[in-house]
Amino acid sequence: MPLPADLAEIVARYRDGGTPEERERALLELALTDEPESLSFLLDELDRVDEDQRESVLSAVVQFGSREAVLRLRQLALEARSPEEARQLTEAADYLELPSLTEIRRGLQEP
């Protein structure tokens, strides 16, 4: 499925970015959208990037903040190349599963 034009532009800047800072900025832009295509791209990118870039992509997935990423992160943790990578992926999944402040407040208000 093709990306919407605005997301495709950000992805192009990410892929063509000359400096690590430019690539990080593009990842942050993707993370700050509410577009499901952004999350799909970021999760797919976790499979494609090398170890040096993987941490930045994982940070963007966490920044996106969707629980929809949890299952894929756990799957990637099982397939991880190292114990450290598995730990990072598991911690990211655990973090995304935490209840939001709104959910906590709602729980406190229920009798």
PDB file of C-alpha atoms in Angstrom:
ATOM      1  CA  MET A   1       0.000   0.000   0.000  1.00  0.00           C
ATOM      2  CA  PRO A   2       1.507   3.335  -1.012  1.00  0.00           C
ATOM      3  CA  LEU A   3       2.166   5.961   1.625  1.00  0.00           C
ATOM      4  CA  PRO A   4       0.239   9.227   1.615  1.00  0.00           C
ATOM      5  CA  ALA A   5       2.232  11.982  -0.117  1.00  0.00           C
ATOM      6  CA  ASP A   6       3.230  13.799   3.075  1.00  0.00           C
ATOM      7  CA  LEU A   7       4.535  10.586   4.670  1.00  0.00           C
ATOM      8  CA  ALA A   8       6.271   9.523   1.468  1.00  0.00           C
ATOM      9  CA  GLU A   9       8.130  12.833   1.498  1.00  0.00           C
ATOM     10  CA  ILE A  10       9.308  12.269   5.091  1.00  0.00           C
ATOM     11  CA  VAL A  11      10.355   8.681   4.282  1.00  0.00           C
ATOM     12  CA  ALA A  12      12.318   9.939   1.269  1.00  0.00           C
ATOM     13  CA  ARG A  13      14.129  12.453   3.485  1.00  0.00           C
ATOM     14  CA  TYR A  14      14.856   9.666   5.983  1.00  0.00           C
ATOM     15  CA  ARG A  15      16.255   7.344   3.328  1.00  0.00           C
ATOM     16  CA  ASP A  16      18.184  10.079   1.514  1.00  0.00           C
ATOM     17  CA  GLY A  17      19.234  11.995   4.627  1.00  0.00           C
ATOM     18  CA  GLY A  18      22.897  12.766   4.527  1.00  0.00           C
ATOM     19  CA  THR A  19      23.610  13.154   8.210  1.00  0.00           C
ATOM     20  CA  PRO A  20      22.474  11.077  11.157  1.00  0.00           C
ATOM     21  CA  GLU A  21      20.771  14.203  12.535  1.00  0.00           C
ATOM     22  CA  GLU A  22      18.668  14.602   9.370  1.00  0.00           C
ATOM     23  CA  ARG A  23      17.660  10.964   9.520  1.00  0.00           C
ATOM     24  CA  GLU A  24      16.773  11.289  13.218  1.00  0.00           C
ATOM     25  CA  ARG A  25      14.650  14.360  12.446  1.00  0.00           C
ATOM     26  CA  ALA A  26      12.746  12.458   9.776  1.00  0.00           C
ATOM     27  CA  LEU A  27      12.163   9.546  12.182  1.00  0.00           C
ATOM     28  CA  LEU A  28      10.826  11.971  14.775  1.00  0.00           C
ATOM     29  CA  GLU A  29       8.457  13.483  12.219  1.00  0.00           C
ATOM     30  CA  LEU A  30       7.143  10.016  11.409  1.00  0.00           C
ATOM     31  CA  ALA A  31       6.784   9.226  15.107  1.00  0.00           C
ATOM     32  CA  LEU A  32       4.779  12.373  15.758  1.00  0.00           C
ATOM     33  CA  THR A  33       2.105  11.604  13.177  1.00  0.00           C
ATOM     34  CA  ASP A  34      -1.030   9.701  14.043  1.00  0.00           C
ATOM     35  CA  GLU A  35      -0.939   7.872  10.742  1.00  0.00           C
ATOM     36  CA  PRO A  36      -1.015   4.062  10.968  1.00  0.00           C
ATOM     37  CA  GLU A  37       1.180   3.970   7.845  1.00  0.00           C
ATOM     38  CA  SER A  38       3.934   5.695   9.822  1.00  0.00           C
ATOM     39  CA  LEU A  39       3.869   3.004  12.475  1.00  0.00           C
ATOM     40  CA  SER A  40       3.863   0.281   9.827  1.00  0.00           C
ATOM     41  CA  PHE A  41       6.868   1.878   8.142  1.00  0.00           C
ATOM     42  CA  LEU A  42       8.758   2.181  11.432  1.00  0.00           C
ATOM     43  CA  LEU A  43       8.065  -1.433  12.422  1.00  0.00           C
ATOM     44  CA  ASP A  44       9.120  -2.668   8.980  1.00  0.00           C
ATOM     45  CA  GLU A  45      12.228  -0.510   9.214  1.00  0.00           C
ATOM     46  CA  LEU A  46      13.274  -2.345  12.394  1.00  0.00           C
ATOM     47  CA  ASP A  47      13.815  -5.414  10.185  1.00  0.00           C
ATOM     48  CA  ARG A  48      15.780  -3.520   7.534  1.00  0.00           C
ATOM     49  CA  VAL A  49      18.217  -1.269   9.342  1.00  0.00           C
ATOM     50  CA  ASP A  50      21.627  -2.146  10.687  1.00  0.00           C
ATOM     51  CA  GLU A  51      22.423  -2.165  14.393  1.00  0.00           C
ATOM     52  CA  ASP A  52      23.676   1.424  14.359  1.00  0.00           C
ATOM     53  CA  GLN A  53      20.318   2.761  13.171  1.00  0.00           C
ATOM     54  CA  ARG A  54      18.040   0.290  14.917  1.00  0.00           C
ATOM     55  CA  GLU A  55      18.073   2.132  18.236  1.00  0.00           C
ATOM     56  CA  SER A  56      16.887   5.349  16.550  1.00  0.00           C
ATOM     57  CA  VAL A  57      14.068   3.543  14.783  1.00  0.00           C
ATOM     58  CA  LEU A  58      13.062   1.799  18.020  1.00  0.00           C
ATOM     59  CA  SER A  59      12.975   5.169  19.779  1.00  0.00           C
ATOM     60  CA  ALA A  60      10.671   6.466  17.044  1.00  0.00           C
ATOM     61  CA  VAL A  61       8.352   3.466  17.523  1.00  0.00           C
ATOM     62  CA  VAL A  62       8.167   4.195  21.257  1.00  0.00           C
ATOM     63  CA  GLN A  63       7.630   7.913  20.566  1.00  0.00           C
ATOM     64  CA  PHE A  64       4.736   6.993  18.260  1.00  0.00           C
ATOM     65  CA  GLY A  65       3.191   5.514  21.387  1.00  0.00           C
ATOM     66  CA  SER A  66       0.845   2.902  19.983  1.00  0.00           C
ATOM     67  CA  ARG A  67       0.076  -0.378  21.684  1.00  0.00           C
ATOM     68  CA  GLU A  68      -0.401  -1.783  18.208  1.00  0.00           C
ATOM     69  CA  ALA A  69       3.397  -2.103  18.086  1.00  0.00           C
ATOM     70  CA  VAL A  70       3.659  -4.383  21.126  1.00  0.00           C
ATOM     71  CA  LEU A  71       3.044  -7.716  19.417  1.00  0.00           C
ATOM     72  CA  ARG A  72       5.556  -6.965  16.643  1.00  0.00           C
ATOM     73  CA  LEU A  73       8.164  -5.766  19.147  1.00  0.00           C
ATOM     74  CA  ARG A  74       7.789  -8.958  21.169  1.00  0.00           C
ATOM     75  CA  GLN A  75       8.106 -11.033  18.010  1.00  0.00           C
ATOM     76  CA  LEU A  76      11.267  -9.150  17.026  1.00  0.00           C
ATOM     77  CA  ALA A  77      12.652  -9.704  20.544  1.00  0.00           C
ATOM     78  CA  LEU A  78      12.301 -13.459  20.060  1.00  0.00           C
ATOM     79  CA  GLU A  79      14.201 -13.173  16.771  1.00  0.00           C
ATOM     80  CA  ALA A  80      16.842 -10.775  18.122  1.00  0.00           C
ATOM     81  CA  ARG A  81      20.468 -11.150  17.133  1.00  0.00           C
ATOM     82  CA  SER A  82      21.748 -10.518  20.644  1.00  0.00           C
ATOM     83  CA  PRO A  83      20.514 -10.546  24.253  1.00  0.00           C
ATOM     84  CA  GLU A  84      20.943  -6.752  24.377  1.00  0.00           C
ATOM     85  CA  GLU A  85      18.758  -6.242  21.328  1.00  0.00           C
ATOM     86  CA  ALA A  86      16.124  -8.586  22.788  1.00  0.00           C
ATOM     87  CA  ARG A  87      16.203  -6.601  26.033  1.00  0.00           C
ATOM     88  CA  GLN A  88      15.731  -3.277  24.228  1.00  0.00           C
ATOM     89  CA  LEU A  89      12.803  -4.581  22.190  1.00  0.00           C
ATOM     90  CA  THR A  90      11.165  -6.149  25.253  1.00  0.00           C
ATOM     91  CA  GLU A  91      11.587  -2.959  27.285  1.00  0.00           C
ATOM     92  CA  ALA A  92      10.009  -0.942  24.472  1.00  0.00           C
ATOM     93  CA  ALA A  93       7.036  -3.338  24.355  1.00  0.00           C
ATOM     94  CA  ASP A  94       6.692  -3.237  28.148  1.00  0.00           C
ATOM     95  CA  TYR A  95       6.730   0.566  28.111  1.00  0.00           C
ATOM     96  CA  LEU A  96       4.028   0.751  25.432  1.00  0.00           C
ATOM     97  CA  GLU A  97       1.841  -1.581  27.494  1.00  0.00           C
ATOM     98  CA  LEU A  98       1.886   0.719  30.515  1.00  0.00           C
ATOM     99  CA  PRO A  99      -1.465   2.349  31.252  1.00  0.00           C
ATOM    100  CA  SER A 100      -1.833   5.954  30.189  1.00  0.00           C
ATOM    101  CA  LEU A 101      -2.505   8.712  32.692  1.00  0.00           C
ATOM    102  CA  THR A 102      -6.072   8.892  31.385  1.00  0.00           C
ATOM    103  CA  GLU A 103      -6.550   5.170  32.035  1.00  0.00           C
ATOM    104  CA  ILE A 104      -5.132   5.498  35.537  1.00  0.00           C
ATOM    105  CA  ARG A 105      -7.424   8.424  36.333  1.00  0.00           C
ATOM    106  CA  ARG A 106     -10.405   6.554  34.960  1.00  0.00           C
ATOM    107  CA  GLY A 107      -9.511   3.580  37.158  1.00  0.00           C
ATOM    108  CA  LEU A 108      -9.292   5.807  40.233  1.00  0.00           C
ATOM    109  CA  GLN A 109     -12.691   7.310  39.529  1.00  0.00           C
ATOM    110  CA  GLU A 110     -14.476   3.993  39.210  1.00  0.00           C
ATOM    111  CA  PRO A 111     -16.116   2.808  42.442  1.00  0.00           C
TER     112      PRO A 111
END
